[in-house]
Amino acid sequence: MNIKLYELREDEKPALAEVMARVGAGGARMASDARMAGDAQVAGGAPVGGGAAPQAGDALKRGAAPQACAAPSDITIDAVPDELGIENVASAQGFDAVVISGRSAMTAEVLDRLAELGVKYLATRTVGVDHIDVAHAHELGLRVCNTGYPPEGVAEFAVMLMLIVLRRYKPSLWRQQVNDYSLGGLEGRELGRLTVGIVGTGRIGQQVARILGGFGSKVLGYDPCPSDAARAAGIEYVPLEELYRRSDVVTLHVPLTEENRGMVDAEAINQMRDGVVLVNVSRGELIDVAAVTSAIEFEKIGALAMDVFADEVGIYHESRVNDIIRNRDMAYLRQFPNVVLTPHMAFYTDTNVNSMVEQGVRGVIAMAEGPGSWASEV
Ligand code: NAD
């Protein structure tokens, strides 16, 4: 099986070398491009073998770890740093499977070309699949899977954002730069005394609830598919309107779908408490940015913390220090003392990087072995 892996970052190389050793049993190869040549661990084109033996549950940590991943020994993986798009889709020629991350937009046009080139399997090393036209892939017979790395890292980050804005860390940090150690305006609120509303009580939402349980917060939840696991995590389900009305903090943990796009609009914000803290580590497009900006200006929203932003691709995860950035909404929101923006880094932990690479590669191999052999096929 020939796999082409796109968007390879430097920090993913050790994880990739390890997973190649695991799945290939010595037969895996990485045909790397010039930018990877010279890397001691994954030297260009050299067979990679003798790596760490697979350990059950190790980086995978999924419910259904695929035993079926005793891979054929003739796996090759060609890994490149480039994003996959229409302009370079021909680079997938000769590969059975492609593994991408969140920056490669898999539009219908790209998917058509991939199918024409004979690609049969597509894995994304992300949880979200909003950058893939999954319905069109299915029409083409192209099988798609995502990853389900452990939710702890993202959940911890969401709770960290709550604390940062509740304790006014951003203006405090600003002041320290100019030797201003005054307290005026920095009085905070305690998370354990607040009610937090979790919108979307899946893997990450539930983990947020577990963490908040330690703080002693009251935790409400809304999800069209309520679960006993979420209740066991301490979530009390209420209708969405009630969640908005009762919550001091509202945190979003839902996927971006056409239905959910702009779900936090003026109407939703009006239902929230005055001074509400809004946290979004899911996708920028879940909020109506004009409505949220207006609610910050008129102090209806007391604080906003977002790890994601609409049209972040090409900005987040890049150094743009010398560039003119065309995202007015982001630039305007960023200047408020009660708005904290982070560059889509909630996922970015050592555990998750290993897991994303491993699951991406194992996902396409498992899909090739038959239907239902990979838990997160979408
Ligand atoms: P999940 O599939 O386990 O849970 C999502 C939940 O949202 C499901 O229970 C679903 O029923 C619910 N849902 C869908 N639409 C809803 C709506 N309108 N209202 C309320 N609930 C709704 O997913 P997860 O692993 O918890 O991840 C959630 C999202 O987090 C991902 O889709 C991704 O976009 C985002 N994410 C961001 C980062 C990051 O680095 N910032 C990392 C991982 C995931």
Tab-separated table of C-alpha atoms and ligand atoms in Angstrom:
chain	number	residue	atom	x	y	z
A	1	MET	CA	0.000	0.000	0.000
A	2	ASN	CA	1.353	3.416	-0.977
A	3	ILE	CA	0.450	6.275	1.340
A	4	LYS	CA	1.089	9.951	0.709
A	5	LEU	CA	1.102	12.060	3.847
A	6	TYR	CA	0.724	15.834	3.442
A	7	GLU	CA	1.243	18.765	5.835
A	8	LEU	CA	4.056	17.014	7.704
A	9	ARG	CA	5.395	19.324	10.398
A	10	GLU	CA	8.874	19.055	11.911
A	11	ASP	CA	7.449	18.028	15.256
A	12	GLU	CA	5.548	15.149	13.647
A	13	LYS	CA	8.639	13.487	12.180
A	14	PRO	CA	9.611	11.416	15.237
A	15	ALA	CA	6.023	10.207	15.596
A	16	LEU	CA	5.914	9.307	11.905
A	17	ALA	CA	9.196	7.394	12.096
A	18	GLU	CA	7.786	5.475	15.031
A	19	VAL	CA	4.491	4.623	13.401
A	20	MET	CA	6.278	3.566	10.226
A	21	ALA	CA	8.359	1.161	12.258
A	22	ARG	CA	5.254	-0.149	13.958
A	23	VAL	CA	3.004	-0.697	10.987
A	24	GLY	CA	5.639	-1.755	8.544
A	25	ALA	CA	7.439	-4.356	10.615
A	26	GLY	CA	10.611	-3.261	8.919
A	27	GLY	CA	9.051	-2.983	5.492
A	28	ALA	CA	7.927	0.600	5.745
A	29	ARG	CA	9.748	3.293	3.853
A	30	MET	CA	9.627	6.999	3.885
A	31	ALA	CA	10.448	8.548	0.567
A	32	SER	CA	11.026	12.044	1.764
A	33	ASP	CA	11.408	15.243	-0.147
A	34	ALA	CA	14.430	17.527	-0.078
A	35	ARG	CA	13.169	19.400	2.958
A	36	MET	CA	13.271	16.212	4.959
A	37	ALA	CA	16.607	14.981	3.721
A	38	GLY	CA	19.222	15.129	6.403
A	39	ASP	CA	16.799	14.318	9.150
A	40	ALA	CA	18.673	11.767	11.188
A	41	GLN	CA	15.666	9.686	12.065
A	42	VAL	CA	13.888	9.597	8.745
A	43	ALA	CA	16.631	9.982	6.199
A	44	GLY	CA	15.362	10.287	2.656
A	45	GLY	CA	14.162	7.037	1.221
A	46	ALA	CA	15.894	4.871	3.776
A	47	PRO	CA	13.986	1.919	5.161
A	48	VAL	CA	12.877	2.529	8.692
A	49	GLY	CA	12.784	-0.461	10.960
A	50	GLY	CA	13.599	-1.628	14.414
A	51	GLY	CA	11.551	1.061	16.110
A	52	ALA	CA	9.610	0.692	19.292
A	53	ALA	CA	7.308	-2.298	19.388
A	54	PRO	CA	3.599	-1.526	19.352
A	55	GLN	CA	2.180	-1.085	22.803
A	56	ALA	CA	-1.484	-1.637	23.359
A	57	GLY	CA	-3.305	1.600	23.974
A	58	ASP	CA	-0.102	3.594	23.755
A	59	ALA	CA	-0.530	6.628	21.510
A	60	LEU	CA	-3.813	5.286	20.196
A	61	LYS	CA	-5.974	5.332	23.304
A	62	ARG	CA	-9.133	4.575	21.320
A	63	GLY	CA	-11.973	2.369	22.282
A	64	ALA	CA	-11.481	0.186	19.236
A	65	ALA	CA	-7.751	0.001	18.729
A	66	PRO	CA	-7.447	-1.725	15.391
A	67	GLN	CA	-5.866	-5.104	15.818
A	68	ALA	CA	-6.437	-5.325	12.095
A	69	CYS	CA	-3.445	-3.054	11.793
A	70	ALA	CA	-1.038	-5.913	11.489
A	71	ALA	CA	-0.171	-4.192	8.254
A	72	PRO	CA	1.057	-5.701	5.041
A	73	SER	CA	4.825	-5.430	4.886
A	74	ASP	CA	4.902	-3.505	1.598
A	75	ILE	CA	3.690	-0.182	2.960
A	76	THR	CA	5.425	2.935	1.744
A	77	ILE	CA	4.816	6.388	3.108
A	78	ASP	CA	5.853	9.476	1.205
A	79	ALA	CA	5.616	12.414	3.585
A	80	VAL	CA	5.803	16.051	2.485
A	81	PRO	CA	5.203	19.375	4.240
A	82	ASP	CA	2.919	20.716	1.504
A	83	GLU	CA	-0.800	21.114	1.858
A	84	LEU	CA	-2.851	19.178	-0.669
A	85	GLY	CA	-4.946	21.294	-3.022
A	86	ILE	CA	-6.099	21.473	-6.603
A	87	GLU	CA	-2.791	22.965	-7.756
A	88	ASN	CA	-0.703	19.983	-6.590
A	89	VAL	CA	-3.262	17.184	-6.603
A	90	ALA	CA	-1.259	15.390	-9.298
A	91	SER	CA	1.314	14.659	-6.571
A	92	ALA	CA	-1.100	12.009	-5.267
A	93	GLN	CA	-0.691	9.968	-8.444
A	94	GLY	CA	0.418	6.417	-7.724
A	95	PHE	CA	-0.828	6.429	-4.132
A	96	ASP	CA	-3.689	4.330	-2.746
A	97	ALA	CA	-4.232	6.592	0.213
A	98	VAL	CA	-3.631	10.148	1.313
A	99	VAL	CA	-3.309	11.430	4.866
A	100	ILE	CA	-3.897	15.142	5.397
A	101	SER	CA	-4.314	17.546	8.282
A	102	GLY	CA	-6.668	20.478	8.725
A	103	ARG	CA	-5.262	22.867	6.144
A	104	SER	CA	-5.863	20.839	3.003
A	105	ALA	CA	-9.352	21.723	1.763
A	106	MET	CA	-10.846	18.610	0.206
A	107	THR	CA	-13.362	20.253	-2.088
A	108	ALA	CA	-15.432	18.294	-4.588
A	109	GLU	CA	-12.977	19.335	-7.304
A	110	VAL	CA	-9.948	17.974	-5.414
A	111	LEU	CA	-11.795	14.790	-4.489
A	112	ASP	CA	-12.795	14.230	-8.135
A	113	ARG	CA	-9.160	14.446	-9.149
A	114	LEU	CA	-8.020	12.168	-6.319
A	115	ALA	CA	-10.548	9.538	-7.384
A	116	GLU	CA	-9.420	9.851	-11.011
A	117	LEU	CA	-5.843	9.321	-9.853
A	118	GLY	CA	-6.871	6.084	-8.141
A	119	VAL	CA	-6.765	7.241	-4.530
A	120	LYS	CA	-9.209	5.141	-2.501
A	121	TYR	CA	-8.648	6.157	1.115
A	122	LEU	CA	-8.404	9.544	2.787
A	123	ALA	CA	-7.522	10.145	6.439
A	124	THR	CA	-7.364	13.458	8.248
A	125	ARG	CA	-5.151	13.797	11.292
A	126	THR	CA	-7.780	16.063	12.838
A	127	VAL	CA	-10.952	15.451	14.811
A	128	GLY	CA	-12.985	17.906	12.710
A	129	VAL	CA	-13.845	16.935	9.125
A	130	ASP	CA	-15.293	20.289	8.066
A	131	HIS	CA	-12.490	20.753	5.523
A	132	ILE	CA	-13.631	17.651	3.629
A	133	ASP	CA	-16.704	17.340	1.415
A	134	VAL	CA	-17.475	13.968	2.967
A	135	ALA	CA	-20.763	13.480	1.091
A	136	HIS	CA	-19.002	13.941	-2.233
A	137	ALA	CA	-16.214	11.566	-1.211
A	138	HIS	CA	-18.831	8.928	-0.472
A	139	GLU	CA	-20.428	9.471	-3.897
A	140	LEU	CA	-17.024	8.798	-5.425
A	141	GLY	CA	-16.515	5.668	-3.322
A	142	LEU	CA	-13.592	7.338	-1.551
A	143	ARG	CA	-13.449	6.198	2.067
A	144	VAL	CA	-12.684	8.794	4.715
A	145	CYS	CA	-11.669	8.649	8.356
A	146	ASN	CA	-10.707	11.171	10.981
A	147	THR	CA	-8.781	10.740	14.205
A	148	GLY	CA	-10.021	10.681	17.749
A	149	TYR	CA	-7.015	11.575	19.806
A	150	PRO	CA	-7.557	11.770	23.554
A	151	PRO	CA	-9.836	14.667	24.575
A	152	GLU	CA	-7.881	15.677	27.664
A	153	GLY	CA	-5.519	18.163	25.993
A	154	VAL	CA	-8.266	20.185	24.307
A	155	ALA	CA	-10.476	20.062	27.395
A	156	GLU	CA	-7.675	21.302	29.636
A	157	PHE	CA	-7.020	24.139	27.209
A	158	ALA	CA	-10.695	25.165	27.248
A	159	VAL	CA	-10.679	25.301	31.047
A	160	MET	CA	-7.390	27.222	30.963
A	161	LEU	CA	-9.048	29.827	28.703
A	162	MET	CA	-11.937	30.132	31.157
A	163	LEU	CA	-9.468	30.816	33.976
A	164	ILE	CA	-7.419	33.275	31.924
A	165	VAL	CA	-10.405	35.478	31.193
A	166	LEU	CA	-12.085	35.032	34.578
A	167	ARG	CA	-8.878	36.111	36.366
A	168	ARG	CA	-8.130	38.894	33.834
A	169	TYR	CA	-4.708	37.553	33.053
A	170	LYS	CA	-4.382	39.379	29.728
A	171	PRO	CA	-4.543	42.938	31.126
A	172	SER	CA	-2.424	41.814	34.076
A	173	LEU	CA	0.250	40.594	31.652
A	174	TRP	CA	0.094	43.825	29.677
A	175	ARG	CA	0.649	45.867	32.828
A	176	GLN	CA	3.687	43.879	33.913
A	177	GLN	CA	5.464	44.879	30.691
A	178	VAL	CA	5.402	48.513	31.892
A	179	ASN	CA	5.995	47.855	35.598
A	180	ASP	CA	2.383	48.515	36.462
A	181	TYR	CA	1.512	46.204	39.350
A	182	SER	CA	-1.746	47.853	40.324
A	183	LEU	CA	-4.853	45.789	40.972
A	184	GLY	CA	-7.552	48.158	39.721
A	185	GLY	CA	-9.828	46.472	37.232
A	186	LEU	CA	-8.291	43.022	37.731
A	187	GLU	CA	-10.775	41.577	40.209
A	188	GLY	CA	-11.725	38.126	39.029
A	189	ARG	CA	-14.353	35.494	39.578
A	190	GLU	CA	-13.933	31.938	40.853
A	191	LEU	CA	-14.749	29.165	38.414
A	192	GLY	CA	-15.974	26.878	41.180
A	193	ARG	CA	-18.737	29.319	42.081
A	194	LEU	CA	-20.019	29.660	38.535
A	195	THR	CA	-22.384	27.745	36.284
A	196	VAL	CA	-20.785	26.521	33.072
A	197	GLY	CA	-22.925	25.557	30.085
A	198	ILE	CA	-21.367	22.980	27.766
A	199	VAL	CA	-22.831	23.017	24.271
A	200	GLY	CA	-21.930	19.665	22.726
A	201	THR	CA	-21.366	16.895	25.247
A	202	GLY	CA	-19.219	14.520	23.187
A	203	ARG	CA	-15.690	13.461	24.047
A	204	ILE	CA	-14.244	16.905	24.713
A	205	GLY	CA	-17.378	18.349	26.324
A	206	GLN	CA	-17.516	15.443	28.762
A	207	GLN	CA	-13.859	15.865	29.682
A	208	VAL	CA	-14.425	19.581	30.308
A	209	ALA	CA	-17.250	18.582	32.663
A	210	ARG	CA	-14.995	16.150	34.538
A	211	ILE	CA	-12.357	18.831	35.048
A	212	LEU	CA	-14.954	21.382	36.156
A	213	GLY	CA	-16.217	18.863	38.683
A	214	GLY	CA	-12.883	19.266	40.449
A	215	PHE	CA	-13.407	23.011	40.648
A	216	GLY	CA	-16.921	22.545	42.032
A	217	SER	CA	-18.672	24.358	39.182
A	218	LYS	CA	-22.301	23.705	38.358
A	219	VAL	CA	-22.256	22.084	34.918
A	220	LEU	CA	-25.170	22.265	32.486
A	221	GLY	CA	-25.162	20.661	29.058
A	222	TYR	CA	-27.062	20.669	25.822
A	223	ASP	CA	-26.723	18.109	23.050
A	224	PRO	CA	-29.310	16.775	20.587
A	225	CYS	CA	-27.912	13.317	21.428
A	226	PRO	CA	-27.673	13.241	25.225
A	227	SER	CA	-25.631	10.413	26.729
A	228	ASP	CA	-25.389	8.628	30.053
A	229	ALA	CA	-21.605	8.996	29.859
A	230	ALA	CA	-22.065	12.779	29.889
A	231	ARG	CA	-24.441	12.549	32.832
A	232	ALA	CA	-21.862	10.418	34.630
A	233	ALA	CA	-19.311	13.173	33.916
A	234	GLY	CA	-21.478	15.537	35.952
A	235	ILE	CA	-23.524	17.198	33.204
A	236	GLU	CA	-27.135	18.143	33.881
A	237	TYR	CA	-28.970	18.303	30.571
A	238	VAL	CA	-31.219	21.297	29.975
A	239	PRO	CA	-32.751	22.836	26.828
A	240	LEU	CA	-30.379	25.175	25.001
A	241	GLU	CA	-32.376	28.294	25.896
A	242	GLU	CA	-32.189	27.377	29.570
A	243	LEU	CA	-28.449	26.706	29.307
A	244	TYR	CA	-27.936	30.155	27.796
A	245	ARG	CA	-30.141	31.781	30.448
A	246	ARG	CA	-28.452	30.121	33.451
A	247	SER	CA	-24.793	29.895	32.457
A	248	ASP	CA	-22.067	32.311	33.551
A	249	VAL	CA	-19.705	30.607	31.100
A	250	VAL	CA	-20.797	29.082	27.776
A	251	THR	CA	-18.291	26.767	26.082
A	252	LEU	CA	-18.735	25.277	22.600
A	253	HIS	CA	-17.726	21.678	21.837
A	254	VAL	CA	-19.690	20.919	18.682
A	255	PRO	CA	-18.475	20.086	15.178
A	256	LEU	CA	-18.781	22.641	12.395
A	257	THR	CA	-21.601	21.535	10.117
A	258	GLU	CA	-23.850	23.579	7.840
A	259	GLU	CA	-26.512	23.441	10.584
A	260	ASN	CA	-24.122	24.672	13.271
A	261	ARG	CA	-22.502	27.431	11.222
A	262	GLY	CA	-23.171	30.760	12.973
A	263	MET	CA	-25.137	29.084	15.769
A	264	VAL	CA	-23.961	31.721	18.255
A	265	ASP	CA	-25.749	34.640	16.588
A	266	ALA	CA	-27.445	37.771	17.939
A	267	GLU	CA	-30.530	35.800	18.943
A	268	ALA	CA	-28.486	33.246	20.888
A	269	ILE	CA	-26.404	35.963	22.561
A	270	ASN	CA	-29.553	37.819	23.626
A	271	GLN	CA	-30.655	34.713	25.506
A	272	MET	CA	-27.384	34.639	27.472
A	273	ARG	CA	-26.714	36.327	30.792
A	274	ASP	CA	-25.318	39.838	30.822
A	275	GLY	CA	-21.535	39.600	31.157
A	276	VAL	CA	-21.421	35.995	29.937
A	277	VAL	CA	-18.015	34.433	29.263
A	278	LEU	CA	-17.950	32.747	25.862
A	279	VAL	CA	-15.314	30.102	25.084
A	280	ASN	CA	-14.854	28.510	21.665
A	281	VAL	CA	-12.126	25.943	21.043
A	282	SER	CA	-14.119	24.176	18.331
A	283	ARG	CA	-14.368	26.131	15.070
A	284	GLY	CA	-14.444	29.873	14.385
A	285	GLU	CA	-17.378	29.629	12.011
A	286	LEU	CA	-19.667	28.468	14.834
A	287	ILE	CA	-20.016	32.084	15.886
A	288	ASP	CA	-21.470	35.003	13.965
A	289	VAL	CA	-18.411	37.214	14.379
A	290	ALA	CA	-20.308	40.473	13.735
A	291	ALA	CA	-22.852	39.638	16.434
A	292	VAL	CA	-20.162	38.601	18.912
A	293	THR	CA	-18.075	41.710	18.214
A	294	SER	CA	-21.090	43.921	18.749
A	295	ALA	CA	-21.883	42.093	22.000
A	296	ILE	CA	-18.321	42.749	23.208
A	297	GLU	CA	-18.612	46.446	22.284
A	298	PHE	CA	-21.900	46.792	24.157
A	299	GLU	CA	-20.599	44.688	27.078
A	300	LYS	CA	-23.282	42.056	26.771
A	301	ILE	CA	-20.465	39.507	26.507
A	302	GLY	CA	-18.158	39.961	29.505
A	303	ALA	CA	-15.239	38.040	28.024
A	304	LEU	CA	-14.443	36.004	24.952
A	305	ALA	CA	-11.768	33.337	24.539
A	306	MET	CA	-11.303	31.613	21.207
A	307	ASP	CA	-8.675	29.148	20.015
A	308	VAL	CA	-10.145	29.240	16.517
A	309	PHE	CA	-11.218	31.944	14.088
A	310	ALA	CA	-13.133	32.088	10.814
A	311	ASP	CA	-10.668	32.159	7.886
A	312	GLU	CA	-7.747	31.236	10.131
A	313	VAL	CA	-6.137	29.030	7.469
A	314	GLY	CA	-3.035	30.767	6.134
A	315	ILE	CA	-2.687	32.784	9.348
A	316	TYR	CA	-2.746	30.419	12.302
A	317	HIS	CA	0.230	28.030	12.469
A	318	GLU	CA	2.298	30.422	10.336
A	319	SER	CA	4.762	33.181	11.145
A	320	ARG	CA	3.286	36.275	9.476
A	321	VAL	CA	5.421	38.900	11.230
A	322	ASN	CA	6.300	40.751	8.030
A	323	ASP	CA	2.948	40.383	6.322
A	324	ILE	CA	-0.221	42.367	5.997
A	325	ILE	CA	-2.911	40.149	7.439
A	326	ARG	CA	-6.330	40.480	5.910
A	327	ASN	CA	-8.638	39.475	8.735
A	328	ARG	CA	-10.163	42.640	10.148
A	329	ASP	CA	-12.435	40.855	12.565
A	330	MET	CA	-9.511	39.083	14.183
A	331	ALA	CA	-7.373	42.229	14.382
A	332	TYR	CA	-10.212	44.253	15.899
A	333	LEU	CA	-11.254	41.659	18.461
A	334	ARG	CA	-7.681	40.971	19.505
A	335	GLN	CA	-7.205	44.447	20.984
A	336	PHE	CA	-9.854	44.152	23.714
A	337	PRO	CA	-8.554	43.438	27.224
A	338	ASN	CA	-11.325	40.887	27.742
A	339	VAL	CA	-10.745	38.981	24.491
A	340	VAL	CA	-8.150	36.214	24.371
A	341	LEU	CA	-7.310	34.640	21.015
A	342	THR	CA	-4.970	31.666	20.663
A	343	PRO	CA	-3.782	30.247	17.329
A	344	HIS	CA	-5.639	26.925	17.160
A	345	MET	CA	-3.317	25.164	19.563
A	346	ALA	CA	-5.665	23.429	21.989
A	347	PHE	CA	-4.842	20.082	20.377
A	348	TYR	CA	-1.109	20.690	20.440
A	349	THR	CA	0.374	18.385	23.051
A	350	ASP	CA	2.989	15.646	22.789
A	351	THR	CA	0.362	12.990	23.372
A	352	ASN	CA	-1.922	14.313	20.666
A	353	VAL	CA	0.772	14.813	18.021
A	354	ASN	CA	1.812	11.162	18.376
A	355	SER	CA	-1.766	10.010	18.341
A	356	MET	CA	-2.753	12.097	15.298
A	357	VAL	CA	0.088	10.769	13.166
A	358	GLU	CA	-0.413	7.193	14.280
A	359	GLN	CA	-4.159	7.238	13.784
A	360	GLY	CA	-3.910	8.918	10.396
A	361	VAL	CA	-1.597	6.227	9.039
A	362	ARG	CA	-3.350	3.360	10.774
A	363	GLY	CA	-6.713	4.680	9.624
A	364	VAL	CA	-6.014	4.299	5.909
A	365	ILE	CA	-4.397	0.907	6.426
A	366	ALA	CA	-7.374	-0.315	8.442
A	367	MET	CA	-9.882	0.980	5.893
A	368	ALA	CA	-8.023	-0.937	3.184
A	369	GLU	CA	-8.490	-4.092	5.209
A	370	GLY	CA	-12.254	-3.955	5.070
A	371	PRO	CA	-15.355	-2.088	6.130
A	372	GLY	CA	-15.813	-1.389	9.787
A	373	SER	CA	-12.213	-2.065	10.726
A	374	TRP	CA	-11.545	1.510	11.804
A	375	ALA	CA	-13.658	3.132	14.489
A	376	SER	CA	-13.577	6.644	13.135
A	377	GLU	CA	-14.477	6.104	9.499
A	378	VAL	CA	-16.918	8.860	8.595
B	1	NAD	P1	-17.610	14.611	19.441
B	1	NAD	O1	-18.108	14.142	18.120
B	1	NAD	O2	-17.161	13.596	20.446
B	1	NAD	O3	-18.737	15.502	20.143
B	1	NAD	C1	-19.468	16.494	19.472
B	1	NAD	C2	-20.831	16.566	20.119
B	1	NAD	O4	-21.503	17.724	19.625
B	1	NAD	C3	-21.724	15.368	19.804
B	1	NAD	O5	-22.200	14.787	21.008
B	1	NAD	C4	-22.876	15.979	18.988
B	1	NAD	O6	-24.115	15.318	19.197
B	1	NAD	C5	-22.882	17.393	19.528
B	1	NAD	N1	-23.561	18.385	18.698
B	1	NAD	C6	-23.577	18.501	17.349
B	1	NAD	N2	-24.283	19.592	16.991
B	1	NAD	C7	-24.721	20.181	18.143
B	1	NAD	C8	-25.485	21.339	18.439
B	1	NAD	N3	-25.954	22.142	17.471
B	1	NAD	N4	-25.716	21.633	19.728
B	1	NAD	C9	-25.237	20.848	20.723
B	1	NAD	N5	-24.525	19.738	20.515
B	1	NAD	C10	-24.245	19.414	19.228
B	1	NAD	O7	-16.450	15.651	19.112
B	1	NAD	P2	-15.276	16.125	20.069
B	1	NAD	O8	-14.129	15.179	19.988
B	1	NAD	O9	-15.844	16.440	21.410
B	1	NAD	O10	-14.798	17.458	19.295
B	1	NAD	C11	-15.677	18.556	19.134
B	1	NAD	C12	-15.074	19.555	18.168
B	1	NAD	O11	-13.921	20.144	18.746
B	1	NAD	C13	-14.534	18.953	16.869
B	1	NAD	O12	-15.562	18.762	15.912
B	1	NAD	C14	-13.522	19.981	16.411
B	1	NAD	O13	-14.130	20.920	15.555
B	1	NAD	C15	-13.117	20.674	17.701
B	1	NAD	N6	-11.702	20.432	18.030
B	1	NAD	C16	-10.865	21.491	18.162
B	1	NAD	C17	-9.541	21.276	18.502
B	1	NAD	C18	-8.562	22.415	18.700
B	1	NAD	O14	-7.333	22.201	18.666
B	1	NAD	N7	-9.001	23.623	18.919
B	1	NAD	C19	-9.066	19.973	18.691
B	1	NAD	C20	-9.968	18.921	18.566
B	1	NAD	C21	-11.283	19.153	18.249
